[in-house]
Coordinates of C-alpha atoms in Angstrom, one line a residue:
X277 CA 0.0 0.0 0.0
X278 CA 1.1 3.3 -0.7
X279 CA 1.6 5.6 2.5
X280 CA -0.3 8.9 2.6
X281 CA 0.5 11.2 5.5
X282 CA -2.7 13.4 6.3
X283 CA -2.1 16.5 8.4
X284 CA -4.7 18.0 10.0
X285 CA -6.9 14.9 10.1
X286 CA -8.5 16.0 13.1
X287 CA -10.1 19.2 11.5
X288 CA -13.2 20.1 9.5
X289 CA -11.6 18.9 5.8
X290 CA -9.1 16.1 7.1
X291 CA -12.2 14.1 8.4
X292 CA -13.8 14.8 5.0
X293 CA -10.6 13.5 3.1
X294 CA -9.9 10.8 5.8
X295 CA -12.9 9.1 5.2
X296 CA -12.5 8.7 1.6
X297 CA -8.9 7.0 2.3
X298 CA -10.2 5.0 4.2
X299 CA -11.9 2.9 1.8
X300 CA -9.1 3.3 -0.3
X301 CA -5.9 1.4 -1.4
X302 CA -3.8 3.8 0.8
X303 CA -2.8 3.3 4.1
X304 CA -3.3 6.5 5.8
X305 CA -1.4 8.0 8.7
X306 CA -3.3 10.8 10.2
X307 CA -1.5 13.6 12.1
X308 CA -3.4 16.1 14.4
X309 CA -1.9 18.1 17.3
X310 CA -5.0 18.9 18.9
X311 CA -6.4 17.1 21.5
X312 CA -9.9 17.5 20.2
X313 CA -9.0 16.6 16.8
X314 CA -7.0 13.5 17.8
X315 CA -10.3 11.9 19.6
X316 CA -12.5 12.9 16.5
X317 CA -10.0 10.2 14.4
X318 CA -10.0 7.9 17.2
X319 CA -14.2 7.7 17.0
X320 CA -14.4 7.9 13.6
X321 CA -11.7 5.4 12.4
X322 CA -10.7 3.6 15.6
X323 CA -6.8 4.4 15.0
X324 CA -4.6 6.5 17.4
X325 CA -2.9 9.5 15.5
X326 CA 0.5 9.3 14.1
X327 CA 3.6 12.1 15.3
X328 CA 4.8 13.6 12.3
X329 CA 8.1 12.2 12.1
X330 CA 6.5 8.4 12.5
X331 CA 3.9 9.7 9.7
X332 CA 6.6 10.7 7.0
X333 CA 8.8 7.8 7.4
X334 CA 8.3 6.2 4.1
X335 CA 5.5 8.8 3.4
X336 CA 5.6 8.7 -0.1
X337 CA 2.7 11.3 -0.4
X338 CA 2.1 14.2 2.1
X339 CA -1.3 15.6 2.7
X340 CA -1.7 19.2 4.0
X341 CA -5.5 19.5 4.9
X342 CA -4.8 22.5 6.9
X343 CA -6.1 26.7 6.8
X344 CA -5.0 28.5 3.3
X345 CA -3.2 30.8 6.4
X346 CA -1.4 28.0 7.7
X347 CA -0.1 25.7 4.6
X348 CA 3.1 28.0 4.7
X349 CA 4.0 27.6 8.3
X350 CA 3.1 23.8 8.0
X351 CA 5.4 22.9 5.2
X352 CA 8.6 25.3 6.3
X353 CA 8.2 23.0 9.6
X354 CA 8.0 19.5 7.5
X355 CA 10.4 20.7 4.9
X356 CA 13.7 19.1 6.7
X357 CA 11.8 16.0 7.4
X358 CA 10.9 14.9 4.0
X359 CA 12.8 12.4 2.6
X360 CA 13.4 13.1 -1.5
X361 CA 10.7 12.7 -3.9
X362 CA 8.0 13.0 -1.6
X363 CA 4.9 14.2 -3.3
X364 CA 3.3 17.2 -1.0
X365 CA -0.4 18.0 -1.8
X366 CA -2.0 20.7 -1.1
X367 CA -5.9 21.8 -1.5
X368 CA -6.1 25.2 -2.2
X369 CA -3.8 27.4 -4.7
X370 CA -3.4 30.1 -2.4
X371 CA -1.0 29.4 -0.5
X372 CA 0.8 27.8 -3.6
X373 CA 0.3 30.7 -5.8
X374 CA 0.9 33.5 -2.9
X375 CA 4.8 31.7 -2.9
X376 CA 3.9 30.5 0.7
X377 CA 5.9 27.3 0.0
X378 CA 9.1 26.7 0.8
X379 CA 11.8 25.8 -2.1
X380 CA 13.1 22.8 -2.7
X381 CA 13.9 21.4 -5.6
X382 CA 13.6 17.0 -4.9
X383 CA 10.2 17.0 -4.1
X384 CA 6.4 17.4 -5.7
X385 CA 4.3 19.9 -5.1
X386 CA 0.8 18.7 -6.2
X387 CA -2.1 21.4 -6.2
X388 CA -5.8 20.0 -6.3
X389 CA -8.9 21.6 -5.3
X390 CA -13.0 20.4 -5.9
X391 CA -15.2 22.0 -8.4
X392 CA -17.9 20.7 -6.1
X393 CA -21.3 19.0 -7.4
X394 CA -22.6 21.1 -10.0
X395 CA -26.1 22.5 -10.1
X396 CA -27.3 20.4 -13.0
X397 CA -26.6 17.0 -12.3
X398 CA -28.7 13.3 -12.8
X399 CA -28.4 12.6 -8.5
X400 CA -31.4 10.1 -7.5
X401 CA -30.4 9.3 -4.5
X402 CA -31.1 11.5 -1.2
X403 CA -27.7 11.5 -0.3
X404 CA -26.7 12.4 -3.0
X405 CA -28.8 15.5 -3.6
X406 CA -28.1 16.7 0.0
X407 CA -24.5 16.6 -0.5
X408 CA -24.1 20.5 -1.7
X409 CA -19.6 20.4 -0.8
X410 CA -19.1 16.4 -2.3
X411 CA -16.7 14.5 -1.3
X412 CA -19.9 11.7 0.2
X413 CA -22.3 11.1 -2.6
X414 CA -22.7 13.3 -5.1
X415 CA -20.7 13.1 -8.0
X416 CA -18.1 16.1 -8.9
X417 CA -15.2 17.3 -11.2
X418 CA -11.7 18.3 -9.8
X419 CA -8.9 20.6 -11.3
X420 CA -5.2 19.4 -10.4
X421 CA -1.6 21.0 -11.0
X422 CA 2.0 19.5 -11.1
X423 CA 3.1 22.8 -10.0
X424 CA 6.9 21.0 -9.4
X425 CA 8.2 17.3 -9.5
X426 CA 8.8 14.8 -12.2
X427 CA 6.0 14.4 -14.3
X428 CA 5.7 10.3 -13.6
X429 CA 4.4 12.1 -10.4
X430 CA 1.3 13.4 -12.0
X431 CA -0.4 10.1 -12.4
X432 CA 0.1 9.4 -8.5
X433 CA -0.9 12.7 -7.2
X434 CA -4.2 12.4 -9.4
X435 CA -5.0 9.0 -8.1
X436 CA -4.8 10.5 -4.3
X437 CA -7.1 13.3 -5.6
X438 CA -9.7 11.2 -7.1
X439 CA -9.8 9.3 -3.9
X440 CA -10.0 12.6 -1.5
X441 CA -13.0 14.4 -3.7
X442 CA -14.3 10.9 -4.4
X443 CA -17.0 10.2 -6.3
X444 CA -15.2 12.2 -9.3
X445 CA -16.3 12.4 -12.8
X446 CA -13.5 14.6 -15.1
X447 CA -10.6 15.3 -14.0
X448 CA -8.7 18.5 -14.8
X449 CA -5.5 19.3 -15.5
X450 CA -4.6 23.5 -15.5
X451 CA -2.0 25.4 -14.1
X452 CA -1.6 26.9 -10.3
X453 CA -2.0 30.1 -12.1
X454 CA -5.2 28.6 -13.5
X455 CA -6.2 27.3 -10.6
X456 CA -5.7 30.9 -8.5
X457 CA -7.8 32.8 -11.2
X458 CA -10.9 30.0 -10.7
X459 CA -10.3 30.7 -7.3
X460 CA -10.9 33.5 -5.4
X461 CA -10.7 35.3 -8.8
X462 CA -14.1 33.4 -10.4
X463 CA -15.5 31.0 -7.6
X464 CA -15.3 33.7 -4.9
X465 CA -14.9 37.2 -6.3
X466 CA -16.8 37.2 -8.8
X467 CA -19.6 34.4 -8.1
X468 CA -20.0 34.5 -4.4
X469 CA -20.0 38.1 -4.0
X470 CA -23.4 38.5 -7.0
X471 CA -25.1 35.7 -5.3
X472 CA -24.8 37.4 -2.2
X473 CA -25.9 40.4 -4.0
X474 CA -28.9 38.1 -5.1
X475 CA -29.7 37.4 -1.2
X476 CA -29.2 40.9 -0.4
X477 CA -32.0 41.9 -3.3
X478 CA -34.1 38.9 -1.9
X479 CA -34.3 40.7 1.2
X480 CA -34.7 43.9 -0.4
X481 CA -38.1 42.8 -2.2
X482 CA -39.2 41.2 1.2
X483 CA -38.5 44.2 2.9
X484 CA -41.2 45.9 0.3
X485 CA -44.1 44.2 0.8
X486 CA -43.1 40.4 -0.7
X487 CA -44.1 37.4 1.2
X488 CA -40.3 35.9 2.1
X489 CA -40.9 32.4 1.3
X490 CA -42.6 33.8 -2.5
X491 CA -39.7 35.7 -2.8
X492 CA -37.5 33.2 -2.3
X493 CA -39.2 30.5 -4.5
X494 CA -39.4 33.2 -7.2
X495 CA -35.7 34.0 -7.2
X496 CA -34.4 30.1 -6.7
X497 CA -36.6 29.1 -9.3
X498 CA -35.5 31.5 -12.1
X499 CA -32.2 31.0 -11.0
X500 CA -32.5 27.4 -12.4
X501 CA -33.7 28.2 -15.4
X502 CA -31.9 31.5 -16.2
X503 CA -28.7 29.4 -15.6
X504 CA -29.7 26.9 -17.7
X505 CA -30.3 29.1 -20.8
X506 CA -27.6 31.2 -20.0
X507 CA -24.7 28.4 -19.3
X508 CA -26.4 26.1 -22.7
X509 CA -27.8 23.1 -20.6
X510 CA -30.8 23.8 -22.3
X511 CA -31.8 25.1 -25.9
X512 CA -33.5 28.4 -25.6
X513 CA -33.1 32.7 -25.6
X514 CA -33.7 34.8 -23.1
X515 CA -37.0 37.4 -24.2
X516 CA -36.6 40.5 -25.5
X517 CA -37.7 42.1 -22.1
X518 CA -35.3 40.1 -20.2
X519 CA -32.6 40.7 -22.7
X520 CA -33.5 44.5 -22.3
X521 CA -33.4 44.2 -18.1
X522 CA -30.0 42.5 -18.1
X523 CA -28.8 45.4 -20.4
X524 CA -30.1 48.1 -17.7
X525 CA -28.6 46.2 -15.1
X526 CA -25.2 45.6 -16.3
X527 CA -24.7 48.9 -16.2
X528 CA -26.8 49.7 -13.3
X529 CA -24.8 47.2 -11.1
X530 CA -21.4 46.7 -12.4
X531 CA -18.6 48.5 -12.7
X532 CA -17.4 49.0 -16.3
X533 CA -13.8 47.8 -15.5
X534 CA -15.3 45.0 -13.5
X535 CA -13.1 42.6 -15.7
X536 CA -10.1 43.8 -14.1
X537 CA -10.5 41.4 -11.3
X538 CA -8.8 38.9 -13.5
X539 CA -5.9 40.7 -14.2
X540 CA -2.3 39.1 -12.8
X541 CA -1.8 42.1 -10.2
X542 CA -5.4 41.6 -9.3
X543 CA -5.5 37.8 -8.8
X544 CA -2.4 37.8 -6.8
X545 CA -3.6 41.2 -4.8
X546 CA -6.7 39.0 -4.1
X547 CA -4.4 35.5 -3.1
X548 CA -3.1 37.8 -0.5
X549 CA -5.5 38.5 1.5
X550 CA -7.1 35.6 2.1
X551 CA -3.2 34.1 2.8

């Protein structure tokens, strides 16, 4: 069995990622220095947690399920400790992107991160419709990078991600700057902050006189179908009124320049903040 080392198995995403390894051909070794955190693995997998050193000891892949804020801190104090051609993964682009990791030149530095279930999917099952983040039931795709290493390394580090996100569907392979412009620069910037524009204009409409749970069905509901003609899942054109509305509102709402946000400066301005 291959070794994985998983630190921060005792947290909110190590749990996610340590029960996909689980069923998996990997033998995991799961690292957690809290207290808290080290009882949450022993309920959920009946195993005691690892130290680090004992963890990396034949390691041959490295796991860093850890805050974007703390991936740089975590891999300057493993750095000395990892024995050459060890394959470090790690699930954001921040940090990677923001130059938060440390150099060295004989070992991997594998980048993956979840595009999470999309909105229009075939999910049957209950589960499976109620899993909104994946990683449990509902099927998802996943974007990787080989941001250093050998390329033979590639294959490996794609294998651990498909098993993490598990159940994936395509696979992805971009580039960490790729990856840091999907996200924060379109995931976050750009599609979190006009959905929460959306809520905000929910509330505004209730605060007028609209019935919150109408409102509410009105806006999810044309959400569905207004993505669906808009992102081609489904054959059709917008009418001329609504064509006319998204006109006035473009330029009601948005700045012109708004398309700046993808810009290099911008992107890495952006991976800074949040690292």
């Amino acid at each position: 069995m291959t070794a994985v080392a998983l630190f921060g198995a005792g947290g909110k995403m190590g749990m996610r990622l340590g029960r996909n390894l689980a069923g998996s051909r990997f033998e995991t070794r799961h690292v957690e220095v809290s207290p808290a955190g080290r009882d949450r693995v022993k309920q959920a997998f009946g195993v005691a947690c690892y130290e680090a050193e004992a963890a990396l000891s034949g390691a041959e892949v490295v796991v860093l399920a850890v805050p974007d804020t703390a991936v740089g801190a975590v891999a300057r104090d493993l750095l000395p400790k990892l024995e050459t051609g060890t394959i470090v993964v790690v699930l954001d682009a921040a940090a990677p992107h923001a130059g938060h990791l440390p150099e060295r030149a004989d070992i991997t530095y594998f980048v993956t991160h979840p595009c999470h279930p999309p909105i229009f999917n075939d999910e049957t099952d209950p589960a499976a419709k109620a899993d909104h983040f994946g990683g449990i039931a509902a099927k998802q795709h996943i974007v990787n990078a080989l941001m250093q290493g050998p390329e033979a390394h590639y294959a490996l580090g794609e294998e651990v991600a498909r098993t993490i996100w598990a159940p994936v569907m395509r696979s992805h392979r971009i580039t960490v700057e790729q990856m840091a412009i999907l996200e924060p620069g379109l995931s976050e910037t750009v599609c979190a902050t006009l959905l929460d524009a959306m809520r905000e204009a929910m509330e505004e409409a209730i605060s007028r006189g609209v019935p919150r749970e109408a409102a509410r069905d009105f806006l999810l509901g044309h959400m569905n179908i207004l993505a669906a003609v808009t992102f081609e899942q489904v054959q059709g054109v917008f009418s001329d009124a609504c064509n006319k509305a998204i006109v006035f509102g473009k330029d009601t709402i948005l700045k012109p320049d708004w398309k700046r946000l993808f810009e290099p400066e911008e992107i890495a301005e952006s991976v800074r903040r949040i690292t």
